[in-house]
Amino acid sequence: MSLNSVNTNVGAMVALQNLNSTNNQLQTVQGRINTGLKVASAKDNGAVWAIAQSQRATSASLDAVKDSLQRGQSTLDVAVAAGESVSDLLIQMKTKALAASDTSLDQASRDALNEDFKALRDQIGTVVGNADFNGTNLLDGSTTSLNVLANASGSSTITVAGQDLSLGGSVVSVSGTDTIGTVTSATAVITTVSNSIDAVSTALGKLGTSSKALESHLNFVGKLQDTLEAGIGNLVDADLAKESARLQALQTKQQ
């Protein structure tokens, strides 16, 4: 009498192999559905996983680039706002100096204008000294240039030049001791203040251009990162609709 067993029955062995194959495929498909990835680890597809991992590293590095660009923008925004305040103060100072140069003005009135002028002058120093963001001041002469990251490898940077708006400097030529207490001093200061207004406008134009450049590059980095993320997805993401249909087919086959 012959006995049939799984070990000797060819048909049973084939059925068992098919069942094991189906179970393995089910496990793979279920894993893709659970993770949303067709390549979740190096063992799924070593070459694709390595490429995706490299792109993930680049994308993560771009986060640091974006942070650096945003800090640079914020530093520039503070500098521009302070510089605009300096420009406004200089315009007020010119008005005071022009009024004080009027020879028909009595001395008491000129003295009052001089006190206003000195207060405005000193306020410029205060504004410039407080134009600080994250420890960087682009207006007080302490920072000649600011370098921000431009790419994921750190091999490229964008340089932003500082603009020294300190009193008595190359931009604001009004000194910390200038006054308008006499007609002569008031007349002389008018020219000094006028030149300072023009120089500050030029300096602000440079800062504004630098800020626009950082904004433009930040937008580019954001788009680049989005493109990388999409590329990674194309490499490793599972087609969930396709995998769900495959799962149903395998479950039916398993039954």
PDB file of C-alpha atoms in Angstrom:
ATOM      1  CA  MET A   1       0.000   0.000   0.000  1.00  0.00           C
ATOM      2  CA  SER A   2       1.428   3.427  -0.982  1.00  0.00           C
ATOM      3  CA  LEU A   3       1.237   6.453   1.272  1.00  0.00           C
ATOM      4  CA  ASN A   4       1.096  10.018   0.001  1.00  0.00           C
ATOM      5  CA  SER A   5       2.809  12.801   1.954  1.00  0.00           C
ATOM      6  CA  VAL A   6       3.837  16.374   1.345  1.00  0.00           C
ATOM      7  CA  ASN A   7       7.413  15.154   1.002  1.00  0.00           C
ATOM      8  CA  THR A   8       6.667  12.668  -1.763  1.00  0.00           C
ATOM      9  CA  ASN A   9       3.579  14.089  -3.412  1.00  0.00           C
ATOM     10  CA  VAL A  10       4.765  16.280  -6.271  1.00  0.00           C
ATOM     11  CA  GLY A  11       1.461  18.033  -6.607  1.00  0.00           C
ATOM     12  CA  ALA A  12       1.436  18.876  -2.932  1.00  0.00           C
ATOM     13  CA  MET A  13       4.993  20.164  -3.115  1.00  0.00           C
ATOM     14  CA  VAL A  14       4.145  22.421  -6.051  1.00  0.00           C
ATOM     15  CA  ALA A  15       1.083  23.710  -4.219  1.00  0.00           C
ATOM     16  CA  LEU A  16       3.190  24.404  -1.126  1.00  0.00           C
ATOM     17  CA  GLN A  17       5.787  26.285  -3.197  1.00  0.00           C
ATOM     18  CA  ASN A  18       3.069  28.346  -4.813  1.00  0.00           C
ATOM     19  CA  LEU A  19       1.554  29.104  -1.428  1.00  0.00           C
ATOM     20  CA  ASN A  20       4.917  30.163  -0.017  1.00  0.00           C
ATOM     21  CA  SER A  21       5.532  32.343  -3.066  1.00  0.00           C
ATOM     22  CA  THR A  22       2.104  33.915  -2.707  1.00  0.00           C
ATOM     23  CA  ASN A  23       2.682  34.551   1.010  1.00  0.00           C
ATOM     24  CA  ASN A  24       6.044  36.174   0.278  1.00  0.00           C
ATOM     25  CA  GLN A  25       4.485  38.401  -2.374  1.00  0.00           C
ATOM     26  CA  LEU A  26       1.664  39.257   0.008  1.00  0.00           C
ATOM     27  CA  GLN A  27       4.194  40.259   2.641  1.00  0.00           C
ATOM     28  CA  THR A  28       6.074  42.434   0.147  1.00  0.00           C
ATOM     29  CA  VAL A  29       2.931  44.123  -1.158  1.00  0.00           C
ATOM     30  CA  GLN A  30       1.559  44.641   2.350  1.00  0.00           C
ATOM     31  CA  GLY A  31       4.871  46.237   3.353  1.00  0.00           C
ATOM     32  CA  ARG A  32       4.698  48.629   0.412  1.00  0.00           C
ATOM     33  CA  ILE A  33       1.153  49.601   1.310  1.00  0.00           C
ATOM     34  CA  ASN A  34       2.042  50.111   4.983  1.00  0.00           C
ATOM     35  CA  THR A  35       5.157  52.211   4.288  1.00  0.00           C
ATOM     36  CA  GLY A  36       4.121  53.783   0.997  1.00  0.00           C
ATOM     37  CA  LEU A  37       7.530  52.777  -0.352  1.00  0.00           C
ATOM     38  CA  LYS A  38       8.504  50.237  -2.975  1.00  0.00           C
ATOM     39  CA  VAL A  39      12.160  50.650  -1.902  1.00  0.00           C
ATOM     40  CA  ALA A  40      12.185  50.989   1.871  1.00  0.00           C
ATOM     41  CA  SER A  41      15.648  49.561   2.510  1.00  0.00           C
ATOM     42  CA  ALA A  42      18.842  48.579   0.734  1.00  0.00           C
ATOM     43  CA  LYS A  43      17.715  44.961   0.476  1.00  0.00           C
ATOM     44  CA  ASP A  44      14.703  45.974  -1.635  1.00  0.00           C
ATOM     45  CA  ASN A  45      16.893  47.474  -4.358  1.00  0.00           C
ATOM     46  CA  GLY A  46      20.434  48.403  -3.357  1.00  0.00           C
ATOM     47  CA  ALA A  47      21.211  50.662  -6.319  1.00  0.00           C
ATOM     48  CA  VAL A  48      17.963  52.638  -6.163  1.00  0.00           C
ATOM     49  CA  TRP A  49      18.143  52.925  -2.378  1.00  0.00           C
ATOM     50  CA  ALA A  50      21.701  54.316  -2.589  1.00  0.00           C
ATOM     51  CA  ILE A  51      20.678  56.925  -5.167  1.00  0.00           C
ATOM     52  CA  ALA A  52      17.638  57.926  -3.110  1.00  0.00           C
ATOM     53  CA  GLN A  53      19.701  58.129   0.070  1.00  0.00           C
ATOM     54  CA  SER A  54      22.209  60.424  -1.625  1.00  0.00           C
ATOM     55  CA  GLN A  55      19.406  62.694  -2.780  1.00  0.00           C
ATOM     56  CA  ARG A  56      17.905  62.675   0.719  1.00  0.00           C
ATOM     57  CA  ALA A  57      21.253  63.879   2.084  1.00  0.00           C
ATOM     58  CA  THR A  58      21.317  66.724  -0.443  1.00  0.00           C
ATOM     59  CA  SER A  59      17.727  67.680   0.344  1.00  0.00           C
ATOM     60  CA  ALA A  60      18.413  67.685   4.088  1.00  0.00           C
ATOM     61  CA  SER A  61      21.505  69.852   3.530  1.00  0.00           C
ATOM     62  CA  LEU A  62      19.378  72.355   1.622  1.00  0.00           C
ATOM     63  CA  ASP A  63      17.437  72.922   4.845  1.00  0.00           C
ATOM     64  CA  ALA A  64      20.640  74.364   6.321  1.00  0.00           C
ATOM     65  CA  VAL A  65      21.113  76.513   3.211  1.00  0.00           C
ATOM     66  CA  LYS A  66      17.577  77.863   3.532  1.00  0.00           C
ATOM     67  CA  ASP A  67      18.150  78.639   7.218  1.00  0.00           C
ATOM     68  CA  SER A  68      21.348  80.524   6.363  1.00  0.00           C
ATOM     69  CA  LEU A  69      19.628  82.499   3.598  1.00  0.00           C
ATOM     70  CA  GLN A  70      16.713  83.366   5.868  1.00  0.00           C
ATOM     71  CA  ARG A  71      19.065  84.575   8.612  1.00  0.00           C
ATOM     72  CA  GLY A  72      20.881  86.670   6.038  1.00  0.00           C
ATOM     73  CA  GLN A  73      17.593  88.135   4.844  1.00  0.00           C
ATOM     74  CA  SER A  74      16.535  88.967   8.390  1.00  0.00           C
ATOM     75  CA  THR A  75      19.883  90.640   9.077  1.00  0.00           C
ATOM     76  CA  LEU A  76      19.473  92.698   5.916  1.00  0.00           C
ATOM     77  CA  ASP A  77      15.857  93.570   6.712  1.00  0.00           C
ATOM     78  CA  VAL A  78      16.929  94.958  10.092  1.00  0.00           C
ATOM     79  CA  ALA A  79      19.762  96.916   8.451  1.00  0.00           C
ATOM     80  CA  VAL A  80      17.484  98.349   5.762  1.00  0.00           C
ATOM     81  CA  ALA A  81      14.833  99.388   8.298  1.00  0.00           C
ATOM     82  CA  ALA A  82      17.475 101.079  10.455  1.00  0.00           C
ATOM     83  CA  GLY A  83      19.054 102.713   7.405  1.00  0.00           C
ATOM     84  CA  GLU A  84      15.711 104.149   6.355  1.00  0.00           C
ATOM     85  CA  SER A  85      15.327 105.597   9.856  1.00  0.00           C
ATOM     86  CA  VAL A  86      18.781 107.190   9.547  1.00  0.00           C
ATOM     87  CA  SER A  87      17.755 108.714   6.223  1.00  0.00           C
ATOM     88  CA  ASP A  88      14.579 110.143   7.795  1.00  0.00           C
ATOM     89  CA  LEU A  89      16.587 111.584  10.685  1.00  0.00           C
ATOM     90  CA  LEU A  90      19.036 113.233   8.292  1.00  0.00           C
ATOM     91  CA  ILE A  91      16.177 114.852   6.395  1.00  0.00           C
ATOM     92  CA  GLN A  92      14.876 116.291   9.662  1.00  0.00           C
ATOM     93  CA  MET A  93      18.387 117.474  10.543  1.00  0.00           C
ATOM     94  CA  LYS A  94      18.700 119.247   7.205  1.00  0.00           C
ATOM     95  CA  THR A  95      15.424 121.044   7.859  1.00  0.00           C
ATOM     96  CA  LYS A  96      16.689 122.177  11.278  1.00  0.00           C
ATOM     97  CA  ALA A  97      20.034 123.305   9.821  1.00  0.00           C
ATOM     98  CA  LEU A  98      18.348 125.229   7.011  1.00  0.00           C
ATOM     99  CA  ALA A  99      16.072 126.997   9.486  1.00  0.00           C
ATOM    100  CA  ALA A 100      19.042 127.820  11.753  1.00  0.00           C
ATOM    101  CA  SER A 101      20.990 129.343   8.833  1.00  0.00           C
ATOM    102  CA  ASP A 102      18.359 132.085   8.491  1.00  0.00           C
ATOM    103  CA  THR A 103      20.121 135.298   9.517  1.00  0.00           C
ATOM    104  CA  SER A 104      16.833 136.878  10.567  1.00  0.00           C
ATOM    105  CA  LEU A 105      16.312 134.245  13.247  1.00  0.00           C
ATOM    106  CA  ASP A 106      16.881 135.251  16.869  1.00  0.00           C
ATOM    107  CA  GLN A 107      19.483 133.351  18.882  1.00  0.00           C
ATOM    108  CA  ALA A 108      16.992 131.778  21.277  1.00  0.00           C
ATOM    109  CA  SER A 109      15.164 130.162  18.394  1.00  0.00           C
ATOM    110  CA  ARG A 110      18.450 129.068  16.849  1.00  0.00           C
ATOM    111  CA  ASP A 111      19.477 127.512  20.172  1.00  0.00           C
ATOM    112  CA  ALA A 112      16.193 125.570  20.297  1.00  0.00           C
ATOM    113  CA  LEU A 113      16.782 124.309  16.749  1.00  0.00           C
ATOM    114  CA  ASN A 114      20.315 123.334  17.754  1.00  0.00           C
ATOM    115  CA  GLU A 115      19.027 121.210  20.645  1.00  0.00           C
ATOM    116  CA  ASP A 116      16.636 119.444  18.288  1.00  0.00           C
ATOM    117  CA  PHE A 117      19.468 118.948  15.811  1.00  0.00           C
ATOM    118  CA  LYS A 118      21.752 117.400  18.422  1.00  0.00           C
ATOM    119  CA  ALA A 119      18.974 115.072  19.611  1.00  0.00           C
ATOM    120  CA  LEU A 120      18.399 113.880  16.047  1.00  0.00           C
ATOM    121  CA  ARG A 121      22.159 113.506  15.515  1.00  0.00           C
ATOM    122  CA  ASP A 122      22.545 111.377  18.627  1.00  0.00           C
ATOM    123  CA  GLN A 123      19.532 109.299  17.651  1.00  0.00           C
ATOM    124  CA  ILE A 124      21.365 108.230  14.491  1.00  0.00           C
ATOM    125  CA  GLY A 125      24.049 106.682  16.681  1.00  0.00           C
ATOM    126  CA  THR A 126      21.406 104.882  18.706  1.00  0.00           C
ATOM    127  CA  VAL A 127      19.617 103.520  15.628  1.00  0.00           C
ATOM    128  CA  VAL A 128      22.843 102.305  14.031  1.00  0.00           C
ATOM    129  CA  GLY A 129      24.046 100.721  17.261  1.00  0.00           C
ATOM    130  CA  ASN A 130      20.804  98.761  17.631  1.00  0.00           C
ATOM    131  CA  ALA A 131      20.590  97.508  14.023  1.00  0.00           C
ATOM    132  CA  ASP A 132      21.583  94.052  15.208  1.00  0.00           C
ATOM    133  CA  PHE A 133      20.171  90.655  14.284  1.00  0.00           C
ATOM    134  CA  ASN A 134      21.541  87.384  15.603  1.00  0.00           C
ATOM    135  CA  GLY A 135      24.725  89.117  16.719  1.00  0.00           C
ATOM    136  CA  THR A 136      25.397  90.768  13.350  1.00  0.00           C
ATOM    137  CA  ASN A 137      25.225  94.491  12.661  1.00  0.00           C
ATOM    138  CA  LEU A 138      25.758  95.567   9.054  1.00  0.00           C
ATOM    139  CA  LEU A 139      25.596  99.315   9.831  1.00  0.00           C
ATOM    140  CA  ASP A 140      27.993 100.018  12.688  1.00  0.00           C
ATOM    141  CA  GLY A 141      31.237  99.042  10.955  1.00  0.00           C
ATOM    142  CA  SER A 142      31.721  95.854  12.987  1.00  0.00           C
ATOM    143  CA  THR A 143      30.806  93.609  10.026  1.00  0.00           C
ATOM    144  CA  THR A 144      32.410  94.420   6.694  1.00  0.00           C
ATOM    145  CA  SER A 145      30.705  91.493   4.957  1.00  0.00           C
ATOM    146  CA  LEU A 146      28.270  88.697   5.693  1.00  0.00           C
ATOM    147  CA  ASN A 147      28.590  85.309   3.977  1.00  0.00           C
ATOM    148  CA  VAL A 148      25.569  83.016   3.684  1.00  0.00           C
ATOM    149  CA  LEU A 149      25.419  79.470   2.327  1.00  0.00           C
ATOM    150  CA  ALA A 150      24.437  79.099  -1.316  1.00  0.00           C
ATOM    151  CA  ASN A 151      24.612  75.340  -1.972  1.00  0.00           C
ATOM    152  CA  ALA A 152      24.293  71.991  -0.224  1.00  0.00           C
ATOM    153  CA  SER A 153      28.028  71.267  -0.213  1.00  0.00           C
ATOM    154  CA  GLY A 154      28.971  74.566   1.398  1.00  0.00           C
ATOM    155  CA  SER A 155      31.406  75.282  -1.430  1.00  0.00           C
ATOM    156  CA  SER A 156      29.509  78.382  -2.548  1.00  0.00           C
ATOM    157  CA  THR A 157      28.409  81.413  -0.547  1.00  0.00           C
ATOM    158  CA  ILE A 158      26.692  84.733  -1.215  1.00  0.00           C
ATOM    159  CA  THR A 159      28.529  87.729   0.197  1.00  0.00           C
ATOM    160  CA  VAL A 160      26.628  90.742   1.505  1.00  0.00           C
ATOM    161  CA  ALA A 161      28.679  93.887   2.052  1.00  0.00           C
ATOM    162  CA  GLY A 162      28.124  95.908   5.215  1.00  0.00           C
ATOM    163  CA  GLN A 163      27.413  99.647   5.006  1.00  0.00           C
ATOM    164  CA  ASP A 164      28.930 101.685   7.831  1.00  0.00           C
ATOM    165  CA  LEU A 165      26.399 104.396   8.731  1.00  0.00           C
ATOM    166  CA  SER A 166      28.189 105.459  11.897  1.00  0.00           C
ATOM    167  CA  LEU A 167      28.448 109.190  12.559  1.00  0.00           C
ATOM    168  CA  GLY A 168      31.535 110.726  11.033  1.00  0.00           C
ATOM    169  CA  GLY A 169      32.062 107.831   8.658  1.00  0.00           C
ATOM    170  CA  SER A 170      32.352 107.613   4.899  1.00  0.00           C
ATOM    171  CA  VAL A 171      28.575 107.418   4.452  1.00  0.00           C
ATOM    172  CA  VAL A 172      27.190 109.621   7.228  1.00  0.00           C
ATOM    173  CA  SER A 173      29.768 112.388   7.238  1.00  0.00           C
ATOM    174  CA  VAL A 174      27.893 114.308   9.933  1.00  0.00           C
ATOM    175  CA  SER A 175      30.093 113.978  13.012  1.00  0.00           C
ATOM    176  CA  GLY A 176      29.013 113.362  16.566  1.00  0.00           C
ATOM    177  CA  THR A 177      29.983 116.940  17.464  1.00  0.00           C
ATOM    178  CA  ASP A 178      28.357 118.895  14.624  1.00  0.00           C
ATOM    179  CA  THR A 179      25.965 121.621  15.753  1.00  0.00           C
ATOM    180  CA  ILE A 180      23.942 124.459  14.218  1.00  0.00           C
ATOM    181  CA  GLY A 181      24.272 126.994  17.050  1.00  0.00           C
ATOM    182  CA  THR A 182      25.521 129.718  14.693  1.00  0.00           C
ATOM    183  CA  VAL A 183      24.656 130.823  11.190  1.00  0.00           C
ATOM    184  CA  THR A 184      28.110 129.761  10.009  1.00  0.00           C
ATOM    185  CA  SER A 185      27.947 126.280  11.521  1.00  0.00           C
ATOM    186  CA  ALA A 186      24.373 125.784  10.338  1.00  0.00           C
ATOM    187  CA  THR A 187      25.285 126.786   6.784  1.00  0.00           C
ATOM    188  CA  ALA A 188      28.242 124.390   6.755  1.00  0.00           C
ATOM    189  CA  VAL A 189      26.179 121.525   8.134  1.00  0.00           C
ATOM    190  CA  ILE A 190      23.554 121.841   5.403  1.00  0.00           C
ATOM    191  CA  THR A 191      26.060 120.629   2.826  1.00  0.00           C
ATOM    192  CA  THR A 192      27.341 117.872   5.102  1.00  0.00           C
ATOM    193  CA  VAL A 193      23.854 116.575   5.816  1.00  0.00           C
ATOM    194  CA  SER A 194      22.838 116.767   2.152  1.00  0.00           C
ATOM    195  CA  ASN A 195      25.859 114.693   1.149  1.00  0.00           C
ATOM    196  CA  SER A 196      25.047 112.204   3.905  1.00  0.00           C
ATOM    197  CA  ILE A 197      21.467 111.848   2.677  1.00  0.00           C
ATOM    198  CA  ASP A 198      22.702 111.008  -0.819  1.00  0.00           C
ATOM    199  CA  ALA A 199      25.327 108.565   0.487  1.00  0.00           C
ATOM    200  CA  VAL A 200      22.810 106.794   2.746  1.00  0.00           C
ATOM    201  CA  SER A 201      20.430 106.409  -0.191  1.00  0.00           C
ATOM    202  CA  THR A 202      23.203 104.753  -2.197  1.00  0.00           C
ATOM    203  CA  ALA A 203      24.084 102.456   0.716  1.00  0.00           C
ATOM    204  CA  LEU A 204      20.436 101.477   1.168  1.00  0.00           C
ATOM    205  CA  GLY A 205      20.195 100.713  -2.531  1.00  0.00           C
ATOM    206  CA  LYS A 206      23.084  98.251  -2.189  1.00  0.00           C
ATOM    207  CA  LEU A 207      21.508  96.602   0.848  1.00  0.00           C
ATOM    208  CA  GLY A 208      18.179  96.362  -0.936  1.00  0.00           C
ATOM    209  CA  THR A 209      19.803  94.726  -3.958  1.00  0.00           C
ATOM    210  CA  SER A 210      21.542  92.202  -1.696  1.00  0.00           C
ATOM    211  CA  SER A 211      18.274  91.409   0.057  1.00  0.00           C
ATOM    212  CA  LYS A 212      16.568  90.817  -3.290  1.00  0.00           C
ATOM    213  CA  ALA A 213      19.399  88.493  -4.343  1.00  0.00           C
ATOM    214  CA  LEU A 214      19.000  86.421  -1.174  1.00  0.00           C
ATOM    215  CA  GLU A 215      15.238  86.246  -1.666  1.00  0.00           C
ATOM    216  CA  SER A 216      15.671  85.088  -5.250  1.00  0.00           C
ATOM    217  CA  HIS A 217      18.195  82.425  -4.266  1.00  0.00           C
ATOM    218  CA  LEU A 218      15.986  81.261  -1.404  1.00  0.00           C
ATOM    219  CA  ASN A 219      13.142  80.723  -3.858  1.00  0.00           C
ATOM    220  CA  PHE A 220      15.499  78.771  -6.137  1.00  0.00           C
ATOM    221  CA  VAL A 221      16.696  76.553  -3.278  1.00  0.00           C
ATOM    222  CA  GLY A 222      13.089  75.865  -2.291  1.00  0.00           C
ATOM    223  CA  LYS A 223      12.226  74.806  -5.844  1.00  0.00           C
ATOM    224  CA  LEU A 224      15.374  72.702  -6.049  1.00  0.00           C
ATOM    225  CA  GLN A 225      14.469  70.925  -2.832  1.00  0.00           C
ATOM    226  CA  ASP A 226      10.932  70.272  -4.082  1.00  0.00           C
ATOM    227  CA  THR A 227      12.372  68.808  -7.283  1.00  0.00           C
ATOM    228  CA  LEU A 228      14.711  66.542  -5.319  1.00  0.00           C
ATOM    229  CA  GLU A 229      11.864  65.339  -3.119  1.00  0.00           C
ATOM    230  CA  ALA A 230       9.776  64.575  -6.202  1.00  0.00           C
ATOM    231  CA  GLY A 231      12.709  62.705  -7.736  1.00  0.00           C
ATOM    232  CA  ILE A 232      13.169  60.643  -4.579  1.00  0.00           C
ATOM    233  CA  GLY A 233       9.484  59.852  -4.638  1.00  0.00           C
ATOM    234  CA  ASN A 234       9.701  58.676  -8.243  1.00  0.00           C
ATOM    235  CA  LEU A 235      12.497  56.328  -7.223  1.00  0.00           C
ATOM    236  CA  VAL A 236      11.107  54.815  -4.049  1.00  0.00           C
ATOM    237  CA  ASP A 237       7.403  55.575  -3.670  1.00  0.00           C
ATOM    238  CA  ALA A 238       4.948  52.756  -4.239  1.00  0.00           C
ATOM    239  CA  ASP A 239       1.948  53.060  -6.549  1.00  0.00           C
ATOM    240  CA  LEU A 240      -0.637  52.461  -3.830  1.00  0.00           C
ATOM    241  CA  ALA A 241      -3.532  51.947  -6.230  1.00  0.00           C
ATOM    242  CA  LYS A 242      -1.552  49.343  -8.149  1.00  0.00           C
ATOM    243  CA  GLU A 243      -0.301  47.668  -4.972  1.00  0.00           C
ATOM    244  CA  SER A 244      -3.822  47.551  -3.492  1.00  0.00           C
ATOM    245  CA  ALA A 245      -5.134  45.854  -6.609  1.00  0.00           C
ATOM    246  CA  ARG A 246      -2.240  43.427  -6.474  1.00  0.00           C
ATOM    247  CA  LEU A 247      -2.938  42.703  -2.813  1.00  0.00           C
ATOM    248  CA  GLN A 248      -6.548  41.786  -3.583  1.00  0.00           C
ATOM    249  CA  ALA A 249      -5.430  39.509  -6.408  1.00  0.00           C
ATOM    250  CA  LEU A 250      -2.921  37.736  -4.176  1.00  0.00           C
ATOM    251  CA  GLN A 251      -5.445  37.312  -1.367  1.00  0.00           C
ATOM    252  CA  THR A 252      -7.833  35.754  -3.841  1.00  0.00           C
ATOM    253  CA  LYS A 253      -5.078  33.516  -5.121  1.00  0.00           C
ATOM    254  CA  GLN A 254      -4.176  32.527  -1.582  1.00  0.00           C
ATOM    255  CA  GLN A 255      -7.713  31.364  -0.950  1.00  0.00           C
TER     256      GLN A 255
END
